[in-house]
Short mmCIF file of C-alpha atoms and ligand atoms in Angstrom, two decimals:
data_model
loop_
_atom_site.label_atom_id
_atom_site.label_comp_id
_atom_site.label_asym_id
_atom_site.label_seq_id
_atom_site.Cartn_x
_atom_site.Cartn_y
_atom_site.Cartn_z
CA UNK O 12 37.64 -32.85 -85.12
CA UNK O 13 37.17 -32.62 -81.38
CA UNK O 14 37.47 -35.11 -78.69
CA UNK O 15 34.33 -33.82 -76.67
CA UNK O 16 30.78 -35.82 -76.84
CA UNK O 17 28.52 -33.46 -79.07
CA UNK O 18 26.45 -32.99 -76.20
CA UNK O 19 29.66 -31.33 -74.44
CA UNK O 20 30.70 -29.39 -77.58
CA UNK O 21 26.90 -27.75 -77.86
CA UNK O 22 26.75 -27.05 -74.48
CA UNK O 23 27.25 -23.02 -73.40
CA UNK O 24 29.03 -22.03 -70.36
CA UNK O 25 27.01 -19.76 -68.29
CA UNK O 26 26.48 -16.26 -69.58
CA UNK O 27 26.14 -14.72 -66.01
CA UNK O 28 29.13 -16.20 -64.83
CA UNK O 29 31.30 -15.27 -67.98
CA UNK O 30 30.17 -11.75 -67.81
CA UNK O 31 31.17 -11.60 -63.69
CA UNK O 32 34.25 -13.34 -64.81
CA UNK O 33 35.63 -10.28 -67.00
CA UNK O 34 33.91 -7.45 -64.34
CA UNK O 35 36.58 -9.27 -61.61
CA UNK O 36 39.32 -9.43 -64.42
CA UNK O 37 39.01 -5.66 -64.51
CA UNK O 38 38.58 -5.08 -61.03
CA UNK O 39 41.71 -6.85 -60.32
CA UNK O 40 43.60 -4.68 -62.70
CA UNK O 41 42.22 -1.70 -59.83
CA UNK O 42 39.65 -0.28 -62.75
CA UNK O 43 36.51 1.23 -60.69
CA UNK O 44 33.70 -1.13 -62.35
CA UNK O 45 30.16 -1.56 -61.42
CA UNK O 46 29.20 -4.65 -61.62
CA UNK O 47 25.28 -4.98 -62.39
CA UNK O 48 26.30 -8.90 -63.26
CA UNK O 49 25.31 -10.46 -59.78
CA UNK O 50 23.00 -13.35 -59.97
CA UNK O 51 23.46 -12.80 -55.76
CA UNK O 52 22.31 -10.84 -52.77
CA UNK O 53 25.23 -8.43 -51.67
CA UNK O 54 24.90 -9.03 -47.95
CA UNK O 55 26.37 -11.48 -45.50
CA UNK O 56 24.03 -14.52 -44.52
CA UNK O 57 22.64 -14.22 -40.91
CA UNK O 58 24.76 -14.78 -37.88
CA UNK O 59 22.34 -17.39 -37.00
CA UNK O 60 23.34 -19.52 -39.80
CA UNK O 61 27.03 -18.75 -39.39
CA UNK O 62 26.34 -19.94 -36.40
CA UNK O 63 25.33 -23.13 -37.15
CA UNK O 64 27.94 -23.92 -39.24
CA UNK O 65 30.64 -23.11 -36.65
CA UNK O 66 28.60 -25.90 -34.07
CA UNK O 67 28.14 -28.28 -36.68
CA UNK O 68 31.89 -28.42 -37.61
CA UNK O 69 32.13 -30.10 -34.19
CA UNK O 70 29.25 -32.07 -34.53
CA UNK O 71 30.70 -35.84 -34.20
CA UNK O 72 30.96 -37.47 -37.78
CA UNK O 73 30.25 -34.31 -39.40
CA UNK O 74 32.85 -35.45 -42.02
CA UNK O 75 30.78 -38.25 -42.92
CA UNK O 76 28.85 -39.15 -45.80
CA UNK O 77 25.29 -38.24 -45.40
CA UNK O 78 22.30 -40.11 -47.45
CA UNK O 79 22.32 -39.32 -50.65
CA UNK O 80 18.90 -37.21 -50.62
CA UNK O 81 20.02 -35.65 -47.55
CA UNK O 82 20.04 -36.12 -43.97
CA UNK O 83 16.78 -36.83 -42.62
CA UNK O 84 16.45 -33.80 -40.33
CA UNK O 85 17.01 -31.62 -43.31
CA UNK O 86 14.52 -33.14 -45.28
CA UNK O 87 12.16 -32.76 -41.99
CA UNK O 88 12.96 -29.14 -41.98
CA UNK O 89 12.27 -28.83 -45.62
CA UNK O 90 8.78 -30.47 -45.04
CA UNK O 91 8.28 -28.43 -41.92
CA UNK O 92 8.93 -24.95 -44.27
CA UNK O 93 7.11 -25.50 -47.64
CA UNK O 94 3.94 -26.03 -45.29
CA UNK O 95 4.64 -23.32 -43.05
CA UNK O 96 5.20 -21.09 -46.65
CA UNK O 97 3.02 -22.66 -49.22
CA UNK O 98 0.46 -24.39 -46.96
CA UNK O 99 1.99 -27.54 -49.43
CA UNK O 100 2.46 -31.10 -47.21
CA UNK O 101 5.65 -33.00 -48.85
CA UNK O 102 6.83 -36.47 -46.43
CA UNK O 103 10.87 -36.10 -46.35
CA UNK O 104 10.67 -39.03 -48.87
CA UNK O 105 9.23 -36.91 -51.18
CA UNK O 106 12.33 -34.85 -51.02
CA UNK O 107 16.01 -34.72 -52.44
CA UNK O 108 18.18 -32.13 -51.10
CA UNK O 109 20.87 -31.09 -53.88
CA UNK O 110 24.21 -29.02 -54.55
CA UNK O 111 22.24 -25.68 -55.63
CA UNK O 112 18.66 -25.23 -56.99
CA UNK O 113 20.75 -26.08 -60.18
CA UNK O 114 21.72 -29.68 -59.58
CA UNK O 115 18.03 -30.28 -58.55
CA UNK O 116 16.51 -29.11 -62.23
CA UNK O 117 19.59 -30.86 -63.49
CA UNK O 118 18.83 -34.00 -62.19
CA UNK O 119 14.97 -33.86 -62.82
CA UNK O 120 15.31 -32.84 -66.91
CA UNK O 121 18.33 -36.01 -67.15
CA UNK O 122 15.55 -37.99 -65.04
CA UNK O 123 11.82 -37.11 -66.88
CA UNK O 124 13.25 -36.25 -70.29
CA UNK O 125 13.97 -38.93 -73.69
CA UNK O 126 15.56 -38.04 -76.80
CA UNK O 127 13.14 -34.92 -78.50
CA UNK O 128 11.18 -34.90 -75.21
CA UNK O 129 9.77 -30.87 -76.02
CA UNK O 130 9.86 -28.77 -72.60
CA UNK O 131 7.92 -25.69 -73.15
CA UNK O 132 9.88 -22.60 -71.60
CA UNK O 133 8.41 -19.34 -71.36
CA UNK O 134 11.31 -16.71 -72.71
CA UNK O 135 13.40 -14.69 -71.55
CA UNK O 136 14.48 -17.63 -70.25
CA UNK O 137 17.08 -18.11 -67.39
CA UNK O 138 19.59 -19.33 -69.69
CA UNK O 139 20.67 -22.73 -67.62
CA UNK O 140 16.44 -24.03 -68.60
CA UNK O 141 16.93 -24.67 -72.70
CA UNK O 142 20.84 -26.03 -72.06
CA UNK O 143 19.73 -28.14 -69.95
CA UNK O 144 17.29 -29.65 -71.42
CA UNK O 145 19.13 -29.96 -74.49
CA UNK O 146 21.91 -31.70 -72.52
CA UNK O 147 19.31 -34.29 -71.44
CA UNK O 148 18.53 -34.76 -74.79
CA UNK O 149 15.21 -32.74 -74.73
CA UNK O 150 13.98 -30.26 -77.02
CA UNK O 151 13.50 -26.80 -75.46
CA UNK O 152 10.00 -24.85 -76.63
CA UNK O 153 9.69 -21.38 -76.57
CA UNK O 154 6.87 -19.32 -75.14
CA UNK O 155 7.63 -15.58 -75.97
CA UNK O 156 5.82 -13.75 -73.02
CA UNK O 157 4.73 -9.86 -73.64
CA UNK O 158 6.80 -6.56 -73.46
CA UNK O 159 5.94 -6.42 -69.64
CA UNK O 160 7.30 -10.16 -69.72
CA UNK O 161 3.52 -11.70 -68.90
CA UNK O 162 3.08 -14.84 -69.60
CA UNK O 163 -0.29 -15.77 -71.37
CA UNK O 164 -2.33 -19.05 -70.66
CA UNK O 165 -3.48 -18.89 -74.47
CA UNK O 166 0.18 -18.79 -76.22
CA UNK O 167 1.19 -21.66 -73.81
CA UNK O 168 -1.87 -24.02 -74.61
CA UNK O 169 -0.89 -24.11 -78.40
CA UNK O 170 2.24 -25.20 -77.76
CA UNK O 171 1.09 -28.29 -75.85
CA UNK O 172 0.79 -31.14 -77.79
CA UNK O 173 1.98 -35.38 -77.86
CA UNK O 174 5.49 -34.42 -77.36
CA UNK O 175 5.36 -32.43 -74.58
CA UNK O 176 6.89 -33.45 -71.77
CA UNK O 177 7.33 -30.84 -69.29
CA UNK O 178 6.20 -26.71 -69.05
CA UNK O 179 9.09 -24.91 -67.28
CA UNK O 180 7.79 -22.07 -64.45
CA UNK O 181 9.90 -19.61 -62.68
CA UNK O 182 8.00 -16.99 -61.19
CA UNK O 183 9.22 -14.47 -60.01
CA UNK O 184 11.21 -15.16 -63.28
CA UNK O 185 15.37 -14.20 -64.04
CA UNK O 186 16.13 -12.41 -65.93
CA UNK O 187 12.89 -9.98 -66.18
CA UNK O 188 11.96 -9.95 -62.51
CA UNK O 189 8.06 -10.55 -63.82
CA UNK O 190 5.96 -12.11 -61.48
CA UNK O 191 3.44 -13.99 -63.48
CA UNK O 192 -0.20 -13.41 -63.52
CA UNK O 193 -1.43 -16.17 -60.68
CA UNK O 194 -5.10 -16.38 -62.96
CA UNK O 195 -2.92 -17.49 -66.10
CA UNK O 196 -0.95 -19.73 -64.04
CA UNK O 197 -3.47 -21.83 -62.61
CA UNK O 198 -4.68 -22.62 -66.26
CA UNK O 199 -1.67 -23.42 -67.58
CA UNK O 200 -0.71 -25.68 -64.83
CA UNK O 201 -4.27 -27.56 -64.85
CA UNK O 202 -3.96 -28.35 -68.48
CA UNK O 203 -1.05 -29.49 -68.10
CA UNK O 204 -2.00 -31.89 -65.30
CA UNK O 205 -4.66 -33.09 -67.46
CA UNK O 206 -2.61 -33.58 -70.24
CA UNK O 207 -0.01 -35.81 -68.16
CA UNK O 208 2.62 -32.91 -68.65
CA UNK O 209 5.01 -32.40 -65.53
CA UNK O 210 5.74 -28.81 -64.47
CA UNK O 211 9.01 -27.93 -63.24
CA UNK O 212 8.35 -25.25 -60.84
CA UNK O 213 11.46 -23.26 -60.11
CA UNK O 214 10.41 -21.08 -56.80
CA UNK O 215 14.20 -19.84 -56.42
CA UNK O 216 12.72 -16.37 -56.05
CA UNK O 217 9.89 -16.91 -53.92
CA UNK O 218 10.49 -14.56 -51.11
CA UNK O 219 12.00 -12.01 -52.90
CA UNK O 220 9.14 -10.62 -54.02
CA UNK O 221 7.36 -7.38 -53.85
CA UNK O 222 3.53 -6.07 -54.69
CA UNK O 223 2.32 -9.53 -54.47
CA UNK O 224 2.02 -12.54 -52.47
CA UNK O 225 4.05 -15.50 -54.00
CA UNK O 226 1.69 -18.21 -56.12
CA UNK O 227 2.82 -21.49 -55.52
CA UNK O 228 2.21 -23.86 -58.27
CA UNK O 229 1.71 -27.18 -56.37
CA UNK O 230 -0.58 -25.48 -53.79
CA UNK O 231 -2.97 -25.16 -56.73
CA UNK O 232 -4.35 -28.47 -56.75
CA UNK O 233 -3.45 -32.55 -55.73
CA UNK O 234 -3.69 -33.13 -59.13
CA UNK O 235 -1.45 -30.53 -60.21
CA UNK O 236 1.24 -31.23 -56.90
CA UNK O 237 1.30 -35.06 -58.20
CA UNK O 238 2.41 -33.41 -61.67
CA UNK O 239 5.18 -31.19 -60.35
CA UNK O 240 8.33 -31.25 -59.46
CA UNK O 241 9.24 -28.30 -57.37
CA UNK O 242 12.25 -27.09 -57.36
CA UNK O 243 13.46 -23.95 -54.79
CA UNK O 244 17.09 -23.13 -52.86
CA UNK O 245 18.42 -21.15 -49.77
CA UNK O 246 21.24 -19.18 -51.96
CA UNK O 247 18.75 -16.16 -52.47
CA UNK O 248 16.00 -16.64 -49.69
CA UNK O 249 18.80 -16.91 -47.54
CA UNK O 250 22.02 -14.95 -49.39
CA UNK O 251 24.08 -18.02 -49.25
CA UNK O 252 24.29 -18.80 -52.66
CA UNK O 253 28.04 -20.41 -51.94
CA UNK O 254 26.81 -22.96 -49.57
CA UNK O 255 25.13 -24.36 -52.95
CA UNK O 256 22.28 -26.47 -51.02
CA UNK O 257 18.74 -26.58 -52.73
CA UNK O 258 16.27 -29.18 -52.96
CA UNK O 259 13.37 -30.28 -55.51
CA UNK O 260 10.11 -32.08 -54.05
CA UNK O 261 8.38 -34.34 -55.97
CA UNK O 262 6.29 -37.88 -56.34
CA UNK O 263 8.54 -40.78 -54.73
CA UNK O 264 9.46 -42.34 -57.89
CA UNK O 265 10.71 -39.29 -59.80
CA UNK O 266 12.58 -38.41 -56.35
CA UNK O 267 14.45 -42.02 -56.25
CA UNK O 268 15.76 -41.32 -59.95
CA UNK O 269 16.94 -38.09 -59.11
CA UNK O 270 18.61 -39.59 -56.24
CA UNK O 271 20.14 -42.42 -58.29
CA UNK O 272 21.40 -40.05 -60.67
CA UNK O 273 23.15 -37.85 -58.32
CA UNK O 274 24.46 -40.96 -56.56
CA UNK O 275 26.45 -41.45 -59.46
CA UNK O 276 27.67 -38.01 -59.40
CA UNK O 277 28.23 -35.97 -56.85
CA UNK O 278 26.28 -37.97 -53.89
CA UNK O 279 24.84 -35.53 -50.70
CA UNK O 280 24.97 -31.45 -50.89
CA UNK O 281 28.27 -30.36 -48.41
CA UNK O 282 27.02 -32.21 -44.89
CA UNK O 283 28.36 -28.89 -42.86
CA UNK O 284 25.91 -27.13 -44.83
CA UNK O 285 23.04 -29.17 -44.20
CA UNK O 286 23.56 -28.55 -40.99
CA UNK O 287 23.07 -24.62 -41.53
CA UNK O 288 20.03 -24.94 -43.59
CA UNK O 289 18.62 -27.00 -41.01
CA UNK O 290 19.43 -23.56 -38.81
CA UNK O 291 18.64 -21.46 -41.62
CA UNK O 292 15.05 -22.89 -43.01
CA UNK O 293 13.91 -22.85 -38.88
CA UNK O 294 14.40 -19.53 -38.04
CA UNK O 295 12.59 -16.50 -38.05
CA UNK O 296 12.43 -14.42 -41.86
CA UNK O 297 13.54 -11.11 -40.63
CA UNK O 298 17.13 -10.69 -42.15
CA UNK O 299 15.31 -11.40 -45.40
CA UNK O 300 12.06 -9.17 -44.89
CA UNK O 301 15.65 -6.85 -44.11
CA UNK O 302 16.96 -7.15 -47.25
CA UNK O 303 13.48 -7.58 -49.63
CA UNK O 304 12.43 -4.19 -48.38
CA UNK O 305 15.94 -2.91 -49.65
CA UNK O 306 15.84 -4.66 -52.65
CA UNK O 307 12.31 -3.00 -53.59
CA UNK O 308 14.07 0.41 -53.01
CA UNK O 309 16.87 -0.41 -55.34
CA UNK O 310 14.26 -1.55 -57.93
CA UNK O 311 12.14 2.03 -57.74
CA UNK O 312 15.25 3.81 -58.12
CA UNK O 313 16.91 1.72 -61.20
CA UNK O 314 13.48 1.79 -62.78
CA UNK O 315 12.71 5.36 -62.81
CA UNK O 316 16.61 5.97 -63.42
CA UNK O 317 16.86 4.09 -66.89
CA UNK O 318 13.44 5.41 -67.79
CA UNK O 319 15.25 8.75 -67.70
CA UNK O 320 17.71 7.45 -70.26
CA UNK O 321 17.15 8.63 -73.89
CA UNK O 322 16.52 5.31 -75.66
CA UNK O 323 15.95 2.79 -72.52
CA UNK O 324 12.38 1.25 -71.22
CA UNK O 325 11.98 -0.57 -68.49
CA UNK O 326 8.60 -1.96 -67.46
CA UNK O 327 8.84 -2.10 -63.16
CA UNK O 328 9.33 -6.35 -62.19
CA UNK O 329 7.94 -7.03 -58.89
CA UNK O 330 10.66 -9.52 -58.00
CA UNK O 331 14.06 -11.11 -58.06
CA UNK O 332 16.52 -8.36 -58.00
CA UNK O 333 16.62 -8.03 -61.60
CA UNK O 334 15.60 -5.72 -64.54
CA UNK O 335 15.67 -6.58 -67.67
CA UNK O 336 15.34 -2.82 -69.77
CA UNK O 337 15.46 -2.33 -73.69
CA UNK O 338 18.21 -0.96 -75.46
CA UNK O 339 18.40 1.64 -78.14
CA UNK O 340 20.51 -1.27 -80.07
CA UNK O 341 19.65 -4.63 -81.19
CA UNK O 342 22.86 -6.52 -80.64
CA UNK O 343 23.14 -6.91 -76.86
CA UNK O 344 26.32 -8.35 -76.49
CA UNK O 345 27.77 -5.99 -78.21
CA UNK O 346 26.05 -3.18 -76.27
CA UNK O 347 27.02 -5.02 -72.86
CA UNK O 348 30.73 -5.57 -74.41
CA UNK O 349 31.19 -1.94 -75.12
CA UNK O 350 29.59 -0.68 -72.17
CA UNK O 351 31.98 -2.51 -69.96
CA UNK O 352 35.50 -1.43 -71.66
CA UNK O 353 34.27 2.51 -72.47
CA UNK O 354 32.12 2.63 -69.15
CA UNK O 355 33.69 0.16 -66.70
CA UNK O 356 30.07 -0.97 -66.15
CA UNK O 357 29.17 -4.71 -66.51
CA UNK O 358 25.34 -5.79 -67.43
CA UNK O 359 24.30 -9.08 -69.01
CA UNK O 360 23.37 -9.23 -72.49
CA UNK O 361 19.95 -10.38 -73.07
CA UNK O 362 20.65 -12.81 -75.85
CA UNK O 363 21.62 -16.01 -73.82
CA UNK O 364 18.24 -15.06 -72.33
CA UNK O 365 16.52 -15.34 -75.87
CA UNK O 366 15.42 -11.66 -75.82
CA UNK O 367 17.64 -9.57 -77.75
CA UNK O 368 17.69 -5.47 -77.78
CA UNK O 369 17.59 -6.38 -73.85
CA UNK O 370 20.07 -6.66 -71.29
CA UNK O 371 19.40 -7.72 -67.41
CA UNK O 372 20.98 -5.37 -64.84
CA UNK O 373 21.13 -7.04 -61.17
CA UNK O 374 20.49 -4.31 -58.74
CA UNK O 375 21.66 -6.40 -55.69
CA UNK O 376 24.62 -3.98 -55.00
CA UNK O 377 25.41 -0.63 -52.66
CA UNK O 378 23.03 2.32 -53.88
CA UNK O 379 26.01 4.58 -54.23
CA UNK O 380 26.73 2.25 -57.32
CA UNK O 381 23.44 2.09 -59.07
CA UNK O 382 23.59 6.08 -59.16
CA UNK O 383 27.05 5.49 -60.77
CA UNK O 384 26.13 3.07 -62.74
CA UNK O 385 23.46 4.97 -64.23
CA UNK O 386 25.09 8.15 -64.83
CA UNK O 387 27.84 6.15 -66.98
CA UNK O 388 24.77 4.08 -68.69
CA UNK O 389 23.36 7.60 -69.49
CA UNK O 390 26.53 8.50 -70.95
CA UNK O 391 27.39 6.00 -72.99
CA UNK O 392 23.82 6.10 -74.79
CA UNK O 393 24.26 9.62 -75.12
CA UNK O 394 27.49 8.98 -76.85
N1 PLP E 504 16.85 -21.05 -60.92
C1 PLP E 504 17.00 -19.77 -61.24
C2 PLP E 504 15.92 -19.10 -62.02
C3 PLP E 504 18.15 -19.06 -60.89
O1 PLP E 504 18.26 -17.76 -61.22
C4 PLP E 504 19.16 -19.73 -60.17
C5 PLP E 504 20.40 -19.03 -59.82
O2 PLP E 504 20.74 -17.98 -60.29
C6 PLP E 504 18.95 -21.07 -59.83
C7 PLP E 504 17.79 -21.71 -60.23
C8 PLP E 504 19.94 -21.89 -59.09
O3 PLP E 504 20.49 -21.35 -57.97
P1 PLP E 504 21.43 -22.18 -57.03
O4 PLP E 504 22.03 -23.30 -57.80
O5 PLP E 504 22.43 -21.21 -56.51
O6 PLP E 504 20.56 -22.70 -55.93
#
């Protein structure tokens, strides 16, 4: 019998994190891994932001509490930048600043969802959506999107129905990289506005995108806005994923239960990192134009590399830094196991991502070690 609450004993620690966990274990034992397991950018946030952080540690009462939903200049900021972005207009009360992108869709499922509350989640999944929702008592819903990982209106509509609470969208998604098709998008999120179903739109992702310009669910529609809550953070815009501040933007009364909720948690995101956000979200875009436009090289390179590889597809993702190729083996975690202790070469398996005979390879790492990486991939398939 265990002590924990079943919601605790269900509950799976992070896949990503387990998988970088073992990579460093190695690493530290001097083995020559390359680690394709980053959920992060690998370069150093601006010197702008740095900056800021160095003045605002003398700022007087730094060390302070700040409001709950952040400080009020942040929140400005944040208004200031979604309508300088995605033409959106959010009032700072509309907006709760949290510790990560995560705590934000954390706080919204244990705020919106009741017991068997069914939130429809397009799959692969980024693997934090179903456990979450389970651990707010909800029901996760899959939505199995096509071997290019597009999403289709029609397969989402039939899942809609009296239970349905809320229609998860990330776009450009983790772990496939797909950026979804903006014409299917704008159907599914106007049925669901007319059905009374809230979208959680997860725009962690937004600028790292390539071909395409980014589609911003709330700027579809008032109607559809009203029925979002959008969700987005500076760890990958901004390659500060450590800082952990994101934010979520939604109608005033889902906002003040978020709030309440996290004020019996962890109250405000780090106050010395508000502070940099403030610097970071105000500044000009072109460390991360920098670092998108080396990110889409990476991409072209992995892409056509594994395609090389006896055994291995990979459709081309135009975002995230992610790619998410099939295997010539069904068991994934297996595959990824193996791969790391004959190969030295860490990938995440694509089960906890609900797409088996996958894994997802994060290409946000020196060039010299995707070449590496896929010369030992090629040699491990080849046996
Ligand atoms: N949403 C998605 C799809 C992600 O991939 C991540 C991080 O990997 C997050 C949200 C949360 O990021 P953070 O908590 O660092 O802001």
């Amino acid at each position: 019998m265990t002590v924990l609450s079943k919601r605790a004993a269900q509950l799976k620690p992070s896949a990503t994190l387990s998988i970088s966990a073992k990579a460093s274990a190695l690493k530290k034992q001097g083995k020559n891994v390359i680690d394709f397991g980053a959920g992060q950018p690998d370069v150093e946030p601006s010197a702008y932001v740095k900056e800021a952080v160095k003045k605002a540690v003398e700022k007087k009462g730094i060390g302070k509490y700040t409001a709950v939903e952040g400080t009020k200049e942040l929140r400005e900021a944040i208004c200031a930048y979604i309508q300088k972005e995605q033409g959106v207009q959010y009032a700072p009360e509309n907006i709760i600043v949290t510790v990560g992108g995560k705590q934000a869709i954390f706080n919204a499922f244990q705020a919106l969802l009741n017991r068997g509350d069914e939130v429809v989640i397009p799959s692969p999944y980024w693997a934090s959506f179903p456990e979450m929702a389970r651990y707010a008592l909800g029901a996760p819903v899959f939505v199995d999107t096509d071997e290019k990982f597009q999403l289709s209106a029609k397969d989402v509509l039939k899942e809609f129905n009296i239970k349905t609470k809320m229609m998860v969208i990330n776009s450009p998604c983790n772990p496939t990289g797909a950026v979804f098709d903006p014409d299917e998008l704008r159907i599914i999120a106007e049925a669901a506005a007319e059905k009374g179903i809230l979208i959680l739109a997860d725009d962690t992702y937004d600028n790292i995108i390539y071909e395409r310009k980014h589609f911003c669910i709330p700027a579809i529609s008032e109607k559809v806005k009203k029925q979002t809550v959008y969700v987005n953070t500076l760890s990958k815009t901004f390659a500060i994923p450590g800082f952990r501040i994101g934010y979520a933007a939604a109608e005033k009364e889902i906002v003040s239960a978020m709030a309440a909720i996290q004020s019996q948690s962890t109250s405000n995101a780090d106050s010395l990192m508000q502070e940099a956000a403030i610097a970071a979200l105000s500044a000009p875009k072109t460390d991360t134009e920098a670092m998108v436009a080396e990110f889409q090289k990476r991409r072209d390179y992995i892409v056509a590399g594994l395609n090389r590889i006896p055994g291995i597809s990979c459709p081309m993702p135009e975002g995230a830094f992610y790619v998410f190729p099939k295997i010539p083996f069904n068991d994934s975690v297996k595959w990824a196991t193996e791969l790391l202790e004959k190969k030295l070469v860490a990938v995440v398996p694509g089960a906890p991502f609900g797409r088996e005979g996958h894994v997802r390879i994060s290409y946000a790492c020196p060039m010299k070690d995707i070449e590496e990486g896929l010369n030992r991939i090629r040699e491990f398939v080849g046996g």
